[in-house]
Every structure is written in structure tokens, then in C-alpha cells.
Tab-separated table of C-alpha atoms (C1' of nucleotides) in Angstrom:
chain	number	residue	atom	x	y	z
G	1	MET	CA	-0.120	-0.107	-0.133
G	2	LEU	CA	1.343	3.235	-1.176
G	3	ILE	CA	1.706	5.940	1.446
G	4	PRO	CA	-1.110	8.965	1.619
G	5	ARG	CA	0.194	12.347	1.358
G	6	GLU	CA	-1.097	13.595	4.630
G	7	PHE	CA	1.796	10.858	6.371
G	8	PHE	CA	4.416	13.286	5.034
G	9	ALA	CA	2.112	16.782	5.735
G	10	ARG	CA	3.372	16.503	9.213
G	11	PRO	CA	6.433	18.290	10.860
G	12	SER	CA	9.917	15.683	9.857
G	13	VAL	CA	10.801	15.175	13.310
G	14	GLU	CA	6.980	13.393	13.620
G	15	VAL	CA	7.342	11.696	10.235
G	16	ALA	CA	10.891	10.784	11.065
G	17	PRO	CA	10.629	7.577	12.988
G	18	ASP	CA	6.931	6.471	11.430
G	19	LEU	CA	9.154	6.361	8.005
G	20	LEU	CA	11.403	3.426	9.811
G	21	GLY	CA	10.408	0.128	8.200
G	22	CYS	CA	8.557	2.045	5.588
G	23	VAL	CA	9.737	0.753	1.779
G	24	LEU	CA	11.721	3.449	-0.797
G	25	GLU	CA	11.242	1.462	-4.397
G	26	ASN	CA	12.182	3.063	-7.938
G	27	GLU	CA	11.773	0.854	-10.727
G	28	THR	CA	13.594	1.973	-13.727
G	29	ALA	CA	14.147	0.185	-17.284
G	30	ASP	CA	16.995	-1.949	-15.474
G	31	GLY	CA	14.453	-3.445	-12.863
G	32	LEU	CA	13.242	-3.136	-9.361
G	33	VAL	CA	14.476	-2.270	-6.122
G	34	ALA	CA	13.431	-2.229	-3.252
G	35	VAL	CA	14.743	-1.013	0.803
G	36	GLU	CA	13.519	-1.123	3.946
G	37	LEU	CA	14.310	1.801	5.492
G	38	THR	CA	16.417	1.422	9.042
G	39	GLU	CA	17.442	4.698	10.013
G	40	VAL	CA	16.663	8.306	8.775
G	41	GLU	CA	16.996	11.878	9.987
G	42	ALA	CA	14.784	15.132	10.748
G	43	TYR	CA	15.429	18.601	9.218
G	44	ALA	CA	13.599	21.514	10.335
G	45	GLY	CA	13.706	24.686	8.032
G	46	ARG	CA	14.941	28.232	9.282
G	47	SER	CA	15.110	27.829	12.441
G	48	ASP	CA	17.799	24.423	11.954
G	49	PRO	CA	21.449	25.816	11.495
G	50	ALA	CA	21.769	22.040	9.716
G	51	SER	CA	19.113	22.258	7.427
G	52	HIS	CA	19.459	23.236	3.352
G	53	ALA	CA	15.943	25.320	4.379
G	54	TYR	CA	18.213	27.229	7.056
G	55	ARG	CA	19.342	30.454	4.745
G	56	GLY	CA	16.171	30.260	2.092
G	57	LYS	CA	14.921	28.694	-0.755
G	58	THR	CA	17.264	28.695	-3.279
G	59	ARG	CA	17.326	26.696	-6.651
G	60	ARG	CA	18.915	23.435	-5.089
G	61	ASN	CA	16.373	23.615	-1.810
G	62	ALA	CA	13.530	24.977	-3.573
G	63	VAL	CA	11.546	21.097	-4.148
G	64	MET	CA	11.818	21.591	0.035
G	65	PHE	CA	9.575	24.079	0.033
G	66	GLY	CA	7.182	22.651	-2.161
G	67	PRO	CA	4.317	20.072	-0.939
G	68	PRO	CA	5.228	17.384	1.367
G	69	GLY	CA	5.186	13.427	-0.198
G	70	HIS	CA	7.753	14.707	-2.678
G	71	ALA	CA	12.126	13.683	-2.683
G	72	TYR	CA	14.543	15.643	-2.250
G	73	VAL	CA	17.544	14.779	-4.326
G	74	TYR	CA	20.594	16.927	-3.514
G	75	PHE	CA	24.432	16.498	-5.217
G	76	THR	CA	26.932	16.397	-2.669
G	77	TYR	CA	30.638	16.143	-2.585
G	78	GLY	CA	31.052	16.299	-6.536
G	79	MET	CA	29.737	12.821	-6.396
G	80	HIS	CA	27.105	11.631	-4.280
G	81	PHE	CA	23.282	11.813	-4.285
G	82	CYS	CA	21.308	12.231	-1.381
G	83	VAL	CA	17.534	11.870	-1.250
G	84	ASN	CA	15.011	13.384	1.298
G	85	MET	CA	11.291	12.826	1.908
G	86	VAL	CA	9.539	16.710	2.434
G	87	CYS	CA	7.281	17.059	5.310
G	88	LEU	CA	4.922	20.152	5.956
G	89	GLY	CA	7.298	23.345	6.544
G	90	GLU	CA	5.507	26.302	8.239
G	91	LYS	CA	4.533	29.248	6.295
G	92	GLY	CA	7.957	29.974	4.402
G	93	SER	CA	9.699	27.437	5.716
G	94	ALA	CA	10.520	23.609	4.721
G	95	SER	CA	11.154	20.452	6.553
G	96	ALA	CA	12.421	16.935	5.339
G	97	VAL	CA	13.786	13.802	6.148
G	98	LEU	CA	17.131	12.544	5.208
G	99	LEU	CA	17.361	8.634	4.481
G	100	ARG	CA	20.425	7.347	5.981
G	101	ALA	CA	20.070	3.794	5.679
G	102	GLY	CA	18.102	0.365	5.051
G	103	ALA	CA	17.884	-3.060	4.309
G	104	ILE	CA	17.309	-4.311	0.267
G	105	ILE	CA	14.776	-6.135	0.444
G	106	ALA	CA	13.702	-6.242	-3.708
G	107	GLY	CA	16.393	-6.204	-6.692
G	108	GLU	CA	19.599	-7.485	-4.449
G	109	ASP	CA	21.347	-8.324	-7.478
G	110	LEU	CA	20.981	-4.479	-9.924
G	111	ALA	CA	21.625	-2.797	-6.531
G	112	ARG	CA	25.013	-4.852	-6.174
G	113	ALA	CA	25.718	-4.248	-9.685
G	114	ARG	CA	25.373	-0.140	-9.050
G	115	ARG	CA	26.838	-0.266	-6.442
G	116	THR	CA	29.846	-2.002	-7.623
G	117	ARG	CA	32.470	0.097	-10.185
G	118	ALA	CA	34.023	-1.492	-13.206
G	119	PRO	CA	36.382	-2.730	-13.734
G	120	ILE	CA	36.059	-4.837	-11.124
G	121	PRO	CA	39.065	-5.921	-9.612
G	122	GLU	CA	40.093	-9.896	-9.671
G	123	GLY	CA	40.716	-9.602	-5.619
G	124	ARG	CA	38.509	-7.528	-4.314
G	125	ALA	CA	34.707	-9.160	-2.565
G	126	ARG	CA	31.455	-8.523	-3.450
G	127	ILE	CA	29.664	-5.837	-1.837
G	128	ALA	CA	27.891	-7.659	1.369
G	129	SER	CA	23.967	-7.327	1.624
G	130	ARG	CA	23.844	-5.538	4.604
G	131	ASP	CA	26.566	-2.595	3.206
G	132	LEU	CA	24.183	-2.619	-0.062
G	133	ALA	CA	22.216	0.662	1.418
G	134	ARG	CA	23.947	1.288	4.674
G	135	GLY	CA	24.710	4.850	4.130
G	136	PRO	CA	22.558	7.996	2.916
G	137	ALA	CA	24.875	7.800	-0.416
G	138	ARG	CA	24.931	4.152	-1.080
G	139	LEU	CA	21.187	3.814	-0.559
G	140	CYS	CA	20.879	6.418	-3.597
G	141	GLN	CA	23.581	4.719	-5.379
G	142	ALA	CA	21.744	1.336	-4.649
G	143	LEU	CA	18.485	2.312	-5.960
G	144	GLY	CA	19.510	4.576	-8.740
G	145	ILE	CA	18.311	7.727	-7.631
G	146	ASP	CA	19.893	10.689	-9.250
G	147	ARG	CA	19.448	14.480	-9.923
G	148	SER	CA	16.339	13.515	-12.369
G	149	LEU	CA	14.335	12.243	-9.899
G	150	ASP	CA	14.064	15.696	-7.642
G	151	GLY	CA	10.687	16.522	-6.544
G	152	ALA	CA	9.434	12.864	-7.578
G	153	ASP	CA	6.096	12.461	-6.268
G	154	VAL	CA	6.197	9.831	-4.009
G	155	CYS	CA	2.688	8.982	-3.451
G	156	ILE	CA	1.596	8.285	-7.227
G	157	PRO	CA	1.261	4.731	-8.383
G	158	ALA	CA	2.697	6.498	-12.208
G	159	SER	CA	5.521	7.635	-10.033
G	160	ALA	CA	8.676	5.301	-10.779
G	161	LEU	CA	9.814	6.744	-6.817
G	162	ARG	CA	7.620	5.163	-4.399
G	163	MET	CA	7.406	5.277	-0.672
G	164	ARG	CA	4.754	2.097	0.788
G	165	THR	CA	4.228	0.359	3.830
G	166	GLY	CA	6.659	-2.291	4.994
G	167	ALA	CA	6.673	-5.407	6.753
G	168	GLY	CA	8.927	-3.731	9.544
G	169	ASN	CA	6.452	-0.674	10.599
G	170	PRO	CA	4.811	-1.047	12.776
G	171	ALA	CA	6.227	-4.725	14.026
G	172	ARG	CA	9.444	-3.621	15.009
G	173	SER	CA	8.727	-0.293	16.815
G	174	ALA	CA	9.615	-1.846	19.801
G	175	GLU	CA	13.335	-1.417	18.295
G	176	ILE	CA	13.543	2.470	17.605
G	177	VAL	CA	16.213	4.675	19.471
G	178	THR	CA	16.640	8.110	19.097
G	179	GLY	CA	19.408	10.579	19.356
G	180	PRO	CA	20.844	13.826	18.576
G	181	ARG	CA	21.849	14.406	15.357
G	182	VAL	CA	25.945	13.707	15.297
G	183	GLY	CA	28.164	17.393	14.360
G	184	VAL	CA	25.213	19.788	15.239
G	185	SER	CA	25.362	21.955	18.723
G	186	SER	CA	22.466	23.661	18.676
G	187	ALA	CA	18.922	22.703	19.471
G	188	ALA	CA	20.188	18.979	21.140
G	189	GLU	CA	17.320	18.769	23.089
G	190	ILE	CA	14.910	17.027	20.037
G	191	PRO	CA	15.795	13.911	18.980
G	192	TRP	CA	16.748	14.807	15.295
G	193	ARG	CA	18.184	10.489	14.663
G	194	PHE	CA	15.486	7.407	14.568
G	195	TRP	CA	17.481	4.291	13.207
G	196	TYR	CA	16.848	0.388	14.760
G	197	GLU	CA	19.137	-0.732	17.588
G	198	GLY	CA	21.184	-3.128	16.518
G	199	ASP	CA	20.010	-3.099	12.966
G	200	PRO	CA	23.424	-4.329	11.152
G	201	THR	CA	22.304	-2.069	7.711
G	202	VAL	CA	22.719	0.895	10.037
G	203	SER	CA	25.153	3.232	9.390
G	204	VAL	CA	28.186	4.007	11.311
G	205	TYR	CA	29.174	7.519	12.281
G	206	ARG	CA	32.359	8.470	11.132
G	207	PRO	CA	33.449	12.608	11.682
G	208	HIS	CA	33.810	14.486	9.084
G	209	VAL	CA	37.482	16.029	9.030
G	210	PRO	CA	37.634	19.214	7.172
G	211	ARG	CA	39.885	19.412	4.160
G	212	ARG	CA	43.019	21.386	3.950
G	213	PRO	CA	43.337	24.368	1.550
G	214	LYS	CA	45.045	23.648	-1.717
G	215	LEU	CA	48.129	24.500	-1.170
G	216	VAL	CA	49.788	26.257	-4.328
G	217	THR	CA	53.268	24.695	-5.189
G	218	PRO	CA	55.590	27.034	-7.464
T	1	DA	C1'	35.114	35.836	-10.353
T	2	DT	C1'	37.044	33.568	-7.189
T	3	DG	C1'	37.286	30.448	-3.030
T	4	DA	C1'	35.901	27.538	0.558
T	5	DA	C1'	33.036	24.043	2.494
T	6	DG	C1'	29.828	20.237	2.410
T	7	DA	C1'	23.717	16.276	5.183
T	8	DT	C1'	30.036	10.761	2.202
T	9	DT	C1'	32.607	7.284	0.483
T	10	DG	C1'	36.297	4.134	-0.714
T	11	DC	C1'	40.841	2.795	-0.275
T	12	DC	C1'	45.362	3.455	1.498
T	13	DT	C1'	49.234	3.409	5.526
L	1	DG	C1'	42.957	7.065	11.664
L	2	DG	C1'	44.067	10.022	7.372
L	3	DC	C1'	43.199	11.603	2.386
L	4	DA	C1'	41.942	11.937	-2.452
L	5	DA	C1'	37.843	12.225	-5.480
L	6	DT	C1'	35.023	15.706	-7.506
L	7	DC	C1'	31.512	19.589	-8.775
L	8	DT	C1'	27.730	22.570	-6.835
L	9	DT	C1'	26.438	25.841	-3.973
L	10	DC	C1'	26.524	30.000	-1.166
L	11	DA	C1'	29.179	34.172	0.289
L	12	DT	C1'	31.865	37.699	-0.492
L	13	DG	C1'	34.895	41.054	-3.421
DNA sequence: ATGAAGATTGCCT
DNA sequence: GGCAATCTTCATG
């Protein structure tokens, strides 16, 4: 069953935990890949310094300011995509839930093919199932999500990218744990991050190291 | 126009 | 644990 739009018409902090166990699927000419979500993170709008909507509407984040139930896909680090579900924003604001990790429940071969970079070196081990969508950029790569899906409506059957109910929701609701987002100091009183405790597909946090400024060699 | 940083990941020592 | 890859976006001059 497809998730109704009203589901997303709430603040992102309320939507985020309810998304765990739901299934995001993308259907392309190559086939269908489906991921059951195991880790998400909520972002608010103007009030949230870590949100892309913090400084107002721009070309990149325009979808965040639109109606709920659409995908906000952005490109980062010159090579990665990440996908969010747009939720209800206050007037002139915006909110969304970043999909950080999940378990592949359909189309695993296709997902692995997308995640395996060619040419395949002889000695390299094949990617473990749990690692196929373990992390926001990996999840997008496994599903084949790119910028062409920015703004896609996930609430209609005609869309290639859809969100539907899964076996894990609400069956696994007891496993949900929350915590503050890492790396963001403000608004630490609200738990922004939600995941299934002990689930092997939940991403591991890696502290971000700022890159050294490019130096000029004579 | 120019530069710096980024909701990350893979591979190196 | 460290660093490179790679390019878009935003802020500043």
C-alpha cells in the first residue's frame, strides 16, 4: 500500500520515526529495487542551522518548500546524491527527512551491480548485502536515484519512485531508538535521528575531517 | 569572478 | 585513522 500524502503533512520530527520500516522503491528500465528503511534523520527549516532550508529558498532546495510527499534529491561532494522526503513546513519554511540507510528487500542483484564500480578488480570481495544501502549516498546509488528524481512525487502509483508500507512498520516499533544528530550543536534537546537498535544496515558515524586548503606548489 | 565548504565514501598506511 | 575524489552552491569582493 502506498503511503498517503497526509502522512508527510506533519513536522519532520514526527514523520521520521514513522518512516522506519517503510519501503522506498524505484522502478527503472533495469528493474525494481526496494529498500526497507532502518535509519533516518529529521531536518527543520529556518530554525535549524544544519538544514539546507536554513538560509531560505534557493534553486537547490526549492523542492523542500513545496508540497509534502515529494523527494528532495541533492548532489554533494562532487559525486554523491542524498534523498529526503519533504514534510510539512511552516509558512515560508520547509522540513524534510533524510533517508540514511536501509535493507534491500528486492532487486539485490541490480543494487549490487549499481554499487560495484567497473572495472571489477580480481581480488575485490563482492559487497555484503548489509552494506548495499548502508549510508545516505549508498542508498541512493543502490536505488539508482539521481537528480532527475528531485521533486518526484512518492505518493502516486504512476511515479517510478514510491514509498509504501513495509512489514517492519509497525512490527519493529519497539526497536526504535533516537539520539541527537551528530555534528550539530544547536537544538540538541530534540532527538533528530531515528534508527533500529542493533540493525546491521544502520550506518556507522564517521567524524568529518575538514580538508586542508589547497596549497600552491611553485 | 573567485574561493571555501559540504547532511560522503572508498582506499591507503 | 587519514586523505583524495570531484563539482555545486553560496558568500564575498
